[in-house]
């Protein structure tokens, strides 16, 4: 997959009238890496159409352990379910990489889509793709080796950033993958030894994307079968 270009794909997929109506309700919101959009139990008052950056939905267990369930970049929307009905967050939504979003009040978005079937259908299609991704992630997290999941995760980050390098500490990677730091370190060292990546002081550089794809589990390719894309 090629890098996704800046600009939110769902917004760009709308016709001019629907796009203008949506943008008129939005404000530009910049966010830093580590920014938390909401925690479990929070009311989802705003929906964010991501233009640049990466946001992860992270399941948080009672003992503090975490694992990423969904990754969103410029192909997607955070808090999408709140566009349909009022929602309380079940996961922590946190920025992996700094970026920019179009922020819309969820209640105003619900009122807008009631009168705009194309916008309603587009968001419903996106939500369906998220459900498929969640189902695939459940199997992946339970059955695939850490090195495979790590390679898949790096590929998905690489799809959503501009350039070949990004900053990710071992602690953060362990949080996203639901693994121990030692496990993440072993996976990173194996990928570095193979020449797929360079990893030093929390900075990862993709050197050989094809090598990463060979290591990644089937879930990376499977995602292509249900990843949301606008109708042409």
PDB file of C-alpha atoms in Angstrom:
ATOM      1  CA  UNK A   1       0.000   0.000   0.000  1.00  0.00           C
ATOM      2  CA  UNK A   2       1.206   3.512  -0.737  1.00  0.00           C
ATOM      3  CA  UNK A   3       1.336   6.232   1.863  1.00  0.00           C
ATOM      4  CA  UNK A   4      -2.036   7.890   2.333  1.00  0.00           C
ATOM      5  CA  UNK A   5      -2.029  11.513   1.249  1.00  0.00           C
ATOM      6  CA  UNK A   6      -3.006  14.315   3.668  1.00  0.00           C
ATOM      7  CA  UNK A   7      -6.675  15.284   3.721  1.00  0.00           C
ATOM      8  CA  UNK A   8      -9.518  13.238   5.147  1.00  0.00           C
ATOM      9  CA  UNK A   9     -10.729  10.625   2.658  1.00  0.00           C
ATOM     10  CA  UNK A  10     -14.351  10.396   3.873  1.00  0.00           C
ATOM     11  CA  UNK A  11     -14.729  14.162   3.543  1.00  0.00           C
ATOM     12  CA  UNK A  12     -13.102  14.143   0.129  1.00  0.00           C
ATOM     13  CA  UNK A  13     -15.496  11.386  -0.995  1.00  0.00           C
ATOM     14  CA  UNK A  14     -18.561  13.577  -0.439  1.00  0.00           C
ATOM     15  CA  UNK A  15     -20.130  15.627  -3.177  1.00  0.00           C
ATOM     16  CA  UNK A  16     -19.552  19.380  -3.024  1.00  0.00           C
ATOM     17  CA  UNK A  17     -22.805  20.230  -1.233  1.00  0.00           C
ATOM     18  CA  UNK A  18     -22.470  17.596   1.475  1.00  0.00           C
ATOM     19  CA  UNK A  19     -18.785  18.388   1.919  1.00  0.00           C
ATOM     20  CA  UNK A  20     -19.462  22.093   2.378  1.00  0.00           C
ATOM     21  CA  UNK A  21     -22.271  21.395   4.842  1.00  0.00           C
ATOM     22  CA  UNK A  22     -19.994  19.198   6.932  1.00  0.00           C
ATOM     23  CA  UNK A  23     -17.031  21.554   6.804  1.00  0.00           C
ATOM     24  CA  UNK A  24     -19.245  24.458   7.875  1.00  0.00           C
ATOM     25  CA  UNK A  25     -19.833  22.648  11.189  1.00  0.00           C
ATOM     26  CA  UNK A  26     -16.182  21.775  11.728  1.00  0.00           C
ATOM     27  CA  UNK A  27     -13.199  23.466  13.300  1.00  0.00           C
ATOM     28  CA  UNK A  28      -9.570  22.672  12.585  1.00  0.00           C
ATOM     29  CA  UNK A  29      -8.019  20.943  15.606  1.00  0.00           C
ATOM     30  CA  UNK A  30      -4.294  20.281  15.866  1.00  0.00           C
ATOM     31  CA  UNK A  31      -3.137  17.572  18.275  1.00  0.00           C
ATOM     32  CA  UNK A  32       0.199  16.410  19.665  1.00  0.00           C
ATOM     33  CA  UNK A  33       1.455  12.858  20.047  1.00  0.00           C
ATOM     34  CA  UNK A  34       0.040  11.486  23.288  1.00  0.00           C
ATOM     35  CA  UNK A  35      -3.079  13.652  23.176  1.00  0.00           C
ATOM     36  CA  UNK A  36      -6.062  11.763  24.642  1.00  0.00           C
ATOM     37  CA  UNK A  37      -9.330  12.416  22.812  1.00  0.00           C
ATOM     38  CA  UNK A  38     -11.362  10.476  25.356  1.00  0.00           C
ATOM     39  CA  UNK A  39     -11.062   7.833  28.070  1.00  0.00           C
ATOM     40  CA  UNK A  40     -13.359   4.843  28.659  1.00  0.00           C
ATOM     41  CA  UNK A  41     -16.621   6.076  30.143  1.00  0.00           C
ATOM     42  CA  UNK A  42     -16.375   9.568  28.669  1.00  0.00           C
ATOM     43  CA  UNK A  43     -19.244  10.899  26.604  1.00  0.00           C
ATOM     44  CA  UNK A  44     -18.158  11.234  22.972  1.00  0.00           C
ATOM     45  CA  UNK A  45     -19.119  14.852  22.385  1.00  0.00           C
ATOM     46  CA  UNK A  46     -17.002  15.379  19.265  1.00  0.00           C
ATOM     47  CA  UNK A  47     -16.213  13.392  16.141  1.00  0.00           C
ATOM     48  CA  UNK A  48     -12.787  13.923  14.563  1.00  0.00           C
ATOM     49  CA  UNK A  49     -12.166  13.497  10.843  1.00  0.00           C
ATOM     50  CA  UNK A  50      -8.406  12.924  10.779  1.00  0.00           C
ATOM     51  CA  UNK A  51      -6.450  14.766   8.093  1.00  0.00           C
ATOM     52  CA  UNK A  52      -2.918  14.073   9.310  1.00  0.00           C
ATOM     53  CA  UNK A  53      -1.483  11.989  12.141  1.00  0.00           C
ATOM     54  CA  UNK A  54      -2.453   8.672  13.700  1.00  0.00           C
ATOM     55  CA  UNK A  55      -4.987   7.954  16.442  1.00  0.00           C
ATOM     56  CA  UNK A  56      -5.359   4.600  18.198  1.00  0.00           C
ATOM     57  CA  UNK A  57      -8.330   3.162  20.039  1.00  0.00           C
ATOM     58  CA  UNK A  58      -6.830   1.307  23.019  1.00  0.00           C
ATOM     59  CA  UNK A  59      -8.638  -1.196  25.234  1.00  0.00           C
ATOM     60  CA  UNK A  60      -7.745  -0.641  28.914  1.00  0.00           C
ATOM     61  CA  UNK A  61      -8.098  -3.556  31.340  1.00  0.00           C
ATOM     62  CA  UNK A  62      -8.676  -3.256  35.088  1.00  0.00           C
ATOM     63  CA  UNK A  63      -5.091  -4.252  35.851  1.00  0.00           C
ATOM     64  CA  UNK A  64      -3.795  -1.431  33.644  1.00  0.00           C
ATOM     65  CA  UNK A  65      -2.757  -3.557  30.681  1.00  0.00           C
ATOM     66  CA  UNK A  66      -3.644  -2.156  27.272  1.00  0.00           C
ATOM     67  CA  UNK A  67      -3.784  -3.211  23.644  1.00  0.00           C
ATOM     68  CA  UNK A  68      -4.658  -1.320  20.488  1.00  0.00           C
ATOM     69  CA  UNK A  69      -7.910  -2.355  18.810  1.00  0.00           C
ATOM     70  CA  UNK A  70      -8.165   0.114  15.912  1.00  0.00           C
ATOM     71  CA  UNK A  71      -5.781   2.532  14.185  1.00  0.00           C
ATOM     72  CA  UNK A  72      -7.148   5.618  12.418  1.00  0.00           C
ATOM     73  CA  UNK A  73      -5.372   7.963  10.039  1.00  0.00           C
ATOM     74  CA  UNK A  74      -6.545  10.196   7.224  1.00  0.00           C
ATOM     75  CA  UNK A  75      -8.713   7.351   5.944  1.00  0.00           C
ATOM     76  CA  UNK A  76     -10.945   7.558   8.975  1.00  0.00           C
ATOM     77  CA  UNK A  77     -12.890   9.111  11.810  1.00  0.00           C
ATOM     78  CA  UNK A  78     -12.612   8.906  15.585  1.00  0.00           C
ATOM     79  CA  UNK A  79     -15.816   8.567  17.580  1.00  0.00           C
ATOM     80  CA  UNK A  80     -17.680   7.570  14.421  1.00  0.00           C
ATOM     81  CA  UNK A  81     -20.465   5.722  16.268  1.00  0.00           C
ATOM     82  CA  UNK A  82     -21.466   8.983  17.943  1.00  0.00           C
ATOM     83  CA  UNK A  83     -22.529  10.216  14.509  1.00  0.00           C
ATOM     84  CA  UNK A  84     -25.405   7.735  14.676  1.00  0.00           C
ATOM     85  CA  UNK A  85     -26.519   7.841  18.323  1.00  0.00           C
ATOM     86  CA  UNK A  86     -25.126   9.349  21.554  1.00  0.00           C
ATOM     87  CA  UNK A  87     -22.191   7.241  22.684  1.00  0.00           C
ATOM     88  CA  UNK A  88     -20.022   6.620  25.719  1.00  0.00           C
ATOM     89  CA  UNK A  89     -16.434   5.651  24.939  1.00  0.00           C
ATOM     90  CA  UNK A  90     -15.400   2.045  25.512  1.00  0.00           C
ATOM     91  CA  UNK A  91     -11.710   2.630  24.706  1.00  0.00           C
ATOM     92  CA  UNK A  92      -9.037   5.253  25.172  1.00  0.00           C
ATOM     93  CA  UNK A  93      -8.492   7.240  21.976  1.00  0.00           C
ATOM     94  CA  UNK A  94      -4.927   8.544  21.929  1.00  0.00           C
ATOM     95  CA  UNK A  95      -2.731  10.117  19.263  1.00  0.00           C
ATOM     96  CA  UNK A  96       0.280   8.055  18.202  1.00  0.00           C
ATOM     97  CA  UNK A  97       1.560  10.780  15.909  1.00  0.00           C
ATOM     98  CA  UNK A  98       0.823  14.510  15.946  1.00  0.00           C
ATOM     99  CA  UNK A  99      -1.592  15.759  13.345  1.00  0.00           C
ATOM    100  CA  UNK A 100      -4.652  17.743  12.348  1.00  0.00           C
ATOM    101  CA  UNK A 101      -8.348  16.880  12.363  1.00  0.00           C
ATOM    102  CA  UNK A 102     -11.688  18.424  11.496  1.00  0.00           C
ATOM    103  CA  UNK A 103     -13.626  18.388  14.773  1.00  0.00           C
ATOM    104  CA  UNK A 104     -17.428  18.354  14.694  1.00  0.00           C
ATOM    105  CA  UNK A 105     -19.856  18.321  17.614  1.00  0.00           C
ATOM    106  CA  UNK A 106     -21.471  14.902  17.609  1.00  0.00           C
ATOM    107  CA  UNK A 107     -24.988  16.247  18.205  1.00  0.00           C
ATOM    108  CA  UNK A 108     -24.697  18.644  15.257  1.00  0.00           C
ATOM    109  CA  UNK A 109     -23.348  15.880  13.047  1.00  0.00           C
ATOM    110  CA  UNK A 110     -26.307  13.641  13.956  1.00  0.00           C
ATOM    111  CA  UNK A 111     -28.696  16.441  12.971  1.00  0.00           C
ATOM    112  CA  UNK A 112     -26.828  16.954   9.697  1.00  0.00           C
ATOM    113  CA  UNK A 113     -26.855  13.321   8.576  1.00  0.00           C
ATOM    114  CA  UNK A 114     -30.592  13.074   9.284  1.00  0.00           C
ATOM    115  CA  UNK A 115     -31.091  15.335   6.260  1.00  0.00           C
ATOM    116  CA  UNK A 116     -28.214  14.047   4.125  1.00  0.00           C
ATOM    117  CA  UNK A 117     -28.512  10.373   3.151  1.00  0.00           C
ATOM    118  CA  UNK A 118     -25.192  10.282   1.282  1.00  0.00           C
ATOM    119  CA  UNK A 119     -23.313  11.416   4.375  1.00  0.00           C
ATOM    120  CA  UNK A 120     -25.242   8.935   6.539  1.00  0.00           C
ATOM    121  CA  UNK A 121     -24.462   6.067   4.163  1.00  0.00           C
ATOM    122  CA  UNK A 122     -20.791   7.000   3.936  1.00  0.00           C
ATOM    123  CA  UNK A 123     -20.385   6.986   7.716  1.00  0.00           C
ATOM    124  CA  UNK A 124     -22.320   3.707   7.977  1.00  0.00           C
ATOM    125  CA  UNK A 125     -19.935   2.144   5.452  1.00  0.00           C
ATOM    126  CA  UNK A 126     -16.957   3.349   7.448  1.00  0.00           C
ATOM    127  CA  UNK A 127     -18.378   2.010  10.720  1.00  0.00           C
ATOM    128  CA  UNK A 128     -18.920  -1.381   9.058  1.00  0.00           C
ATOM    129  CA  UNK A 129     -15.259  -1.467   8.041  1.00  0.00           C
ATOM    130  CA  UNK A 130     -14.231  -0.710  11.634  1.00  0.00           C
ATOM    131  CA  UNK A 131     -16.300  -3.641  12.884  1.00  0.00           C
ATOM    132  CA  UNK A 132     -14.548  -5.957  10.438  1.00  0.00           C
ATOM    133  CA  UNK A 133     -11.174  -4.642  11.581  1.00  0.00           C
ATOM    134  CA  UNK A 134     -12.075  -5.251  15.226  1.00  0.00           C
ATOM    135  CA  UNK A 135     -13.026  -8.840  14.464  1.00  0.00           C
ATOM    136  CA  UNK A 136      -9.753  -9.428  12.632  1.00  0.00           C
ATOM    137  CA  UNK A 137      -7.768  -7.799  15.459  1.00  0.00           C
ATOM    138  CA  UNK A 138      -9.301 -10.170  18.009  1.00  0.00           C
ATOM    139  CA  UNK A 139      -7.961 -13.176  16.141  1.00  0.00           C
ATOM    140  CA  UNK A 140      -4.625 -11.513  15.450  1.00  0.00           C
ATOM    141  CA  UNK A 141      -3.949 -10.560  19.069  1.00  0.00           C
ATOM    142  CA  UNK A 142      -4.807 -14.080  20.252  1.00  0.00           C
ATOM    143  CA  UNK A 143      -3.037 -16.203  17.656  1.00  0.00           C
ATOM    144  CA  UNK A 144      -0.138 -14.442  15.959  1.00  0.00           C
ATOM    145  CA  UNK A 145       3.448 -14.114  17.150  1.00  0.00           C
ATOM    146  CA  UNK A 146       4.711 -10.789  18.488  1.00  0.00           C
ATOM    147  CA  UNK A 147       7.143 -10.329  15.593  1.00  0.00           C
ATOM    148  CA  UNK A 148       4.335 -10.826  13.061  1.00  0.00           C
ATOM    149  CA  UNK A 149       2.031  -8.391  14.850  1.00  0.00           C
ATOM    150  CA  UNK A 150       4.854  -5.885  15.261  1.00  0.00           C
ATOM    151  CA  UNK A 151       5.627  -5.980  11.530  1.00  0.00           C
ATOM    152  CA  UNK A 152       1.920  -5.580  10.715  1.00  0.00           C
ATOM    153  CA  UNK A 153       1.626  -2.644  13.087  1.00  0.00           C
ATOM    154  CA  UNK A 154       4.691  -0.896  11.627  1.00  0.00           C
ATOM    155  CA  UNK A 155       3.304  -1.322   8.115  1.00  0.00           C
ATOM    156  CA  UNK A 156       0.021   0.246   9.169  1.00  0.00           C
ATOM    157  CA  UNK A 157       1.883   3.197  10.702  1.00  0.00           C
ATOM    158  CA  UNK A 158       4.017   3.505   7.574  1.00  0.00           C
ATOM    159  CA  UNK A 159       0.851   3.661   5.461  1.00  0.00           C
ATOM    160  CA  UNK A 160      -0.328   6.698   7.405  1.00  0.00           C
ATOM    161  CA  UNK A 161       2.774   8.859   7.815  1.00  0.00           C
ATOM    162  CA  UNK A 162       4.772  10.986   5.426  1.00  0.00           C
ATOM    163  CA  UNK A 163       8.357   9.723   5.252  1.00  0.00           C
ATOM    164  CA  UNK A 164      10.124   6.586   6.352  1.00  0.00           C
ATOM    165  CA  UNK A 165      10.830   7.358  10.028  1.00  0.00           C
ATOM    166  CA  UNK A 166       8.677   7.848  13.112  1.00  0.00           C
ATOM    167  CA  UNK A 167       9.235   8.072  16.860  1.00  0.00           C
ATOM    168  CA  UNK A 168       7.943   5.151  18.929  1.00  0.00           C
ATOM    169  CA  UNK A 169       9.401   4.159  22.297  1.00  0.00           C
ATOM    170  CA  UNK A 170       9.517   0.530  23.463  1.00  0.00           C
ATOM    171  CA  UNK A 171       7.118   1.411  26.266  1.00  0.00           C
ATOM    172  CA  UNK A 172       4.622   2.856  23.805  1.00  0.00           C
ATOM    173  CA  UNK A 173       4.980  -0.094  21.440  1.00  0.00           C
ATOM    174  CA  UNK A 174       4.370  -2.507  24.315  1.00  0.00           C
ATOM    175  CA  UNK A 175       1.225  -0.559  25.206  1.00  0.00           C
ATOM    176  CA  UNK A 176      -0.084  -0.731  21.651  1.00  0.00           C
ATOM    177  CA  UNK A 177       0.726  -4.418  21.149  1.00  0.00           C
ATOM    178  CA  UNK A 178      -0.306  -5.618  24.602  1.00  0.00           C
ATOM    179  CA  UNK A 179       3.148  -7.161  25.119  1.00  0.00           C
ATOM    180  CA  UNK A 180       6.037  -6.897  27.553  1.00  0.00           C
ATOM    181  CA  UNK A 181       8.814  -4.449  26.672  1.00  0.00           C
ATOM    182  CA  UNK A 182      11.256  -7.345  26.464  1.00  0.00           C
ATOM    183  CA  UNK A 183       9.032  -9.023  23.863  1.00  0.00           C
ATOM    184  CA  UNK A 184       8.854  -5.833  21.811  1.00  0.00           C
ATOM    185  CA  UNK A 185      12.626  -5.406  22.078  1.00  0.00           C
ATOM    186  CA  UNK A 186      13.209  -8.942  20.805  1.00  0.00           C
ATOM    187  CA  UNK A 187      10.830  -8.383  17.880  1.00  0.00           C
ATOM    188  CA  UNK A 188      12.478  -5.063  17.018  1.00  0.00           C
ATOM    189  CA  UNK A 189      15.953  -6.599  17.156  1.00  0.00           C
ATOM    190  CA  UNK A 190      14.881  -9.443  14.851  1.00  0.00           C
ATOM    191  CA  UNK A 191      13.454  -7.003  12.303  1.00  0.00           C
ATOM    192  CA  UNK A 192      16.554  -4.824  12.562  1.00  0.00           C
ATOM    193  CA  UNK A 193      18.826  -7.831  12.070  1.00  0.00           C
ATOM    194  CA  UNK A 194      16.898  -8.769   8.934  1.00  0.00           C
ATOM    195  CA  UNK A 195      17.460  -5.289   7.521  1.00  0.00           C
ATOM    196  CA  UNK A 196      13.763  -4.397   7.508  1.00  0.00           C
ATOM    197  CA  UNK A 197      14.104  -1.487   9.964  1.00  0.00           C
ATOM    198  CA  UNK A 198      16.600   0.589  11.853  1.00  0.00           C
ATOM    199  CA  UNK A 199      15.661   1.193  15.491  1.00  0.00           C
ATOM    200  CA  UNK A 200      17.561   3.490  17.830  1.00  0.00           C
ATOM    201  CA  UNK A 201      16.461   5.529  20.851  1.00  0.00           C
ATOM    202  CA  UNK A 202      12.782   5.263  20.079  1.00  0.00           C
ATOM    203  CA  UNK A 203      13.097   6.166  16.398  1.00  0.00           C
ATOM    204  CA  UNK A 204      12.125   3.593  13.790  1.00  0.00           C
ATOM    205  CA  UNK A 205      13.121   3.911  10.147  1.00  0.00           C
ATOM    206  CA  UNK A 206      11.624   1.596   7.551  1.00  0.00           C
ATOM    207  CA  UNK A 207      14.525   0.394   5.369  1.00  0.00           C
ATOM    208  CA  UNK A 208      12.921  -2.486   3.479  1.00  0.00           C
ATOM    209  CA  UNK A 209       9.135  -2.439   3.325  1.00  0.00           C
ATOM    210  CA  UNK A 210       9.005  -5.692   1.343  1.00  0.00           C
ATOM    211  CA  UNK A 211      10.891  -7.434   4.146  1.00  0.00           C
ATOM    212  CA  UNK A 212       8.355  -6.142   6.672  1.00  0.00           C
ATOM    213  CA  UNK A 213       5.530  -7.442   4.515  1.00  0.00           C
ATOM    214  CA  UNK A 214       7.110 -10.894   4.409  1.00  0.00           C
ATOM    215  CA  UNK A 215       7.214 -11.035   8.214  1.00  0.00           C
ATOM    216  CA  UNK A 216       3.791  -9.502   8.887  1.00  0.00           C
ATOM    217  CA  UNK A 217       0.900 -11.810   9.641  1.00  0.00           C
ATOM    218  CA  UNK A 218      -1.935 -12.370   7.177  1.00  0.00           C
ATOM    219  CA  UNK A 219      -4.022  -9.742   8.975  1.00  0.00           C
ATOM    220  CA  UNK A 220      -2.209  -6.894   7.252  1.00  0.00           C
ATOM    221  CA  UNK A 221      -3.247  -8.150   3.821  1.00  0.00           C
ATOM    222  CA  UNK A 222      -6.657  -9.254   5.080  1.00  0.00           C
ATOM    223  CA  UNK A 223      -7.333  -5.664   6.085  1.00  0.00           C
ATOM    224  CA  UNK A 224      -7.279  -4.693   2.401  1.00  0.00           C
ATOM    225  CA  UNK A 225     -10.437  -6.752   1.847  1.00  0.00           C
ATOM    226  CA  UNK A 226     -12.500  -4.692   4.280  1.00  0.00           C
ATOM    227  CA  UNK A 227     -10.617  -1.399   4.595  1.00  0.00           C
ATOM    228  CA  UNK A 228     -13.042   1.422   3.929  1.00  0.00           C
ATOM    229  CA  UNK A 229     -12.797   3.187   0.610  1.00  0.00           C
ATOM    230  CA  UNK A 230     -15.261   5.589  -1.010  1.00  0.00           C
ATOM    231  CA  UNK A 231     -17.253   4.439  -3.973  1.00  0.00           C
ATOM    232  CA  UNK A 232     -15.992   5.846  -7.262  1.00  0.00           C
TER     233      UNK A 232
END
